[in-house]
PDB file of C-alpha atoms and ligand atoms in Angstrom:
ATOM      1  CA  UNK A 144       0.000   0.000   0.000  1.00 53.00           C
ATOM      2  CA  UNK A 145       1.087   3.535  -0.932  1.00 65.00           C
ATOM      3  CA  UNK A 146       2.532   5.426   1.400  1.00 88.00           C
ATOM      4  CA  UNK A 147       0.047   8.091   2.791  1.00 93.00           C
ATOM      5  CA  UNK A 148      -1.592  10.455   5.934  1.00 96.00           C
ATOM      6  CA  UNK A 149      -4.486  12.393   6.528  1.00 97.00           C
ATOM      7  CA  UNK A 150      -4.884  15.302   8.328  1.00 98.00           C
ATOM      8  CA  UNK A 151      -8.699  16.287   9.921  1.00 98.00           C
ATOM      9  CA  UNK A 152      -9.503  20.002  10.249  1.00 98.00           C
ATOM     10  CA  UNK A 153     -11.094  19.663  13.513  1.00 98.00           C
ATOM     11  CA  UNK A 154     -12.513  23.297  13.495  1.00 98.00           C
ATOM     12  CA  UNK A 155     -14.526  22.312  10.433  1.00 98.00           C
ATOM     13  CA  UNK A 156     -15.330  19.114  11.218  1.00 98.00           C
ATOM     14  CA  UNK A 157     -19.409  18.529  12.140  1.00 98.00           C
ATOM     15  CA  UNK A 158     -19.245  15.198  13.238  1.00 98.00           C
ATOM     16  CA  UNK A 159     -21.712  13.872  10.269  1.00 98.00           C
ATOM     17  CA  UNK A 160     -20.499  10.694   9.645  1.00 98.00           C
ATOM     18  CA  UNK A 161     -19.606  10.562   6.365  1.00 98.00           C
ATOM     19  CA  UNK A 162     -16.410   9.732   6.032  1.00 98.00           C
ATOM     20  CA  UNK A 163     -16.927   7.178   8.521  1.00 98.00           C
ATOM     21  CA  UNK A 164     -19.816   5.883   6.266  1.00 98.00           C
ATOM     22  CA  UNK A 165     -17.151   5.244   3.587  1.00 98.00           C
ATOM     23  CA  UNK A 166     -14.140   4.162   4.727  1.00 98.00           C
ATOM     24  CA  UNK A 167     -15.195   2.883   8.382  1.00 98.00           C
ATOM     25  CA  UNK A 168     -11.450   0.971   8.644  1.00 98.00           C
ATOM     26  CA  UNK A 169      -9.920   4.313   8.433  1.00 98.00           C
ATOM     27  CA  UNK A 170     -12.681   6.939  10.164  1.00 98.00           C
ATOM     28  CA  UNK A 171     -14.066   6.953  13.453  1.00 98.00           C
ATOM     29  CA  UNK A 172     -15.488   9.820  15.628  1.00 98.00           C
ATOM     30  CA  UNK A 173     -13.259  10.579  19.443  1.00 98.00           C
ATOM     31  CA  UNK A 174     -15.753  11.537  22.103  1.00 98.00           C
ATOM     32  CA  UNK A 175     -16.550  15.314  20.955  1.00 98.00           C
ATOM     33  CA  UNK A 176     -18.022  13.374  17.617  1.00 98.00           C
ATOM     34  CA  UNK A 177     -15.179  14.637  15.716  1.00 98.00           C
ATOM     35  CA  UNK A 178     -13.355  12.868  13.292  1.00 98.00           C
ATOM     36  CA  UNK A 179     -10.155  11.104  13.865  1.00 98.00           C
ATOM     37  CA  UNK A 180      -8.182   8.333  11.841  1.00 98.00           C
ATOM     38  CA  UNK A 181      -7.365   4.870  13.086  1.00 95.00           C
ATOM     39  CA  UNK A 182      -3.907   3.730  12.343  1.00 90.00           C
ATOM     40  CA  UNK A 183      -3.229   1.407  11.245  1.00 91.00           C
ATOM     41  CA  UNK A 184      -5.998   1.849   7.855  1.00 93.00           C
ATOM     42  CA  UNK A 185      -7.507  -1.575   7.263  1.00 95.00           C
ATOM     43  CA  UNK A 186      -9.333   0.553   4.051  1.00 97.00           C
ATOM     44  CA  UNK A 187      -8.009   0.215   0.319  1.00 96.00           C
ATOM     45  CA  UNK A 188      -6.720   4.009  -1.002  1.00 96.00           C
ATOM     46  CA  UNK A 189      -9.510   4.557  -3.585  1.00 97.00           C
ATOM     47  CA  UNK A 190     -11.736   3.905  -0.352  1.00 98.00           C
ATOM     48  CA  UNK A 191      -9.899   6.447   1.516  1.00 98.00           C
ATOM     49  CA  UNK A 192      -9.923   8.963  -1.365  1.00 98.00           C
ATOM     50  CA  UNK A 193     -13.606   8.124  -1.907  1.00 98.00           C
ATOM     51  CA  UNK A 194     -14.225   9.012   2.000  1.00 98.00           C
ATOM     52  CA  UNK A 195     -11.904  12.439   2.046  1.00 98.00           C
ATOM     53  CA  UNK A 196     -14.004  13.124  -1.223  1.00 98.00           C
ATOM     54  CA  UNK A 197     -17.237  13.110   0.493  1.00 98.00           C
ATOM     55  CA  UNK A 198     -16.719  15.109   3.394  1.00 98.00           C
ATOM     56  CA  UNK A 199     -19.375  17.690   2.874  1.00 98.00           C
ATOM     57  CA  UNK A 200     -17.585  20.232   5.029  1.00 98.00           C
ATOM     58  CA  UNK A 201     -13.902  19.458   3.195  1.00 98.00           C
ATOM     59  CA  UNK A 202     -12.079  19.179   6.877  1.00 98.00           C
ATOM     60  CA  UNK A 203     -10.099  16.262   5.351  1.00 98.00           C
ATOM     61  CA  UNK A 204      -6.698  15.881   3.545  1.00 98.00           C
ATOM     62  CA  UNK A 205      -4.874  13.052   2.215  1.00 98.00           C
ATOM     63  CA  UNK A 206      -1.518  13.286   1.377  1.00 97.00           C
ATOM     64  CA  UNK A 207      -0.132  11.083  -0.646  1.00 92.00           C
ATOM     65  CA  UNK A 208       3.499  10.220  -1.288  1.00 82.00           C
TER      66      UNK A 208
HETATM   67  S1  SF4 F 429     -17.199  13.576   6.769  1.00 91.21           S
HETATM   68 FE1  SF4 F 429     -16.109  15.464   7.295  1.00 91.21          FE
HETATM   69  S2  SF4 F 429     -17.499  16.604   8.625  1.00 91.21           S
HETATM   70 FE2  SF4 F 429     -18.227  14.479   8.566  1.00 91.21          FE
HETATM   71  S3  SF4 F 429     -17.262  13.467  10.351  1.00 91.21           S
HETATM   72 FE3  SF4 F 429     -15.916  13.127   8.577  1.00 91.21          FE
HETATM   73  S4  SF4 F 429     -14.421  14.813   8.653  1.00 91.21           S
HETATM   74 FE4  SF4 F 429     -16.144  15.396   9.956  1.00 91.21          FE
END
């Protein structure tokens, strides 16, 4: 698997779920129902890129190397 992280914007994070929706091996909410990632990933990239795509409020980043 490619080498990758992903950094959640906290501040615009709403705690909807979506991300966690698609990619539920890499999302999960921490106890403020924010968004944080579980390491290791147990998703597949495209899943990942699929799940940082759908964020409605775009507090996600993947970085890719
Ligand atoms: S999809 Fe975006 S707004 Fe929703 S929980 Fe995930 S990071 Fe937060």
């Amino acid at each position: 698997m490619a080498d990758f992280s992903i950094e959640v914007d906290r501040e615009l994070c709403i705690g909807s779920g979506v991300c966690i929706a698609y990619a539920g091996g890499t999302f999960d909410h921490d106890l403020e129902g924010k968004a944080i990632v579980r390491s290791p990933s147990s998703d597949a990239l495209d899943t990942i890129r699929s799940a940082v795509e759908g964020c409605p409020m775009g507090a996600l980043r993947l970085n890719e190397s």
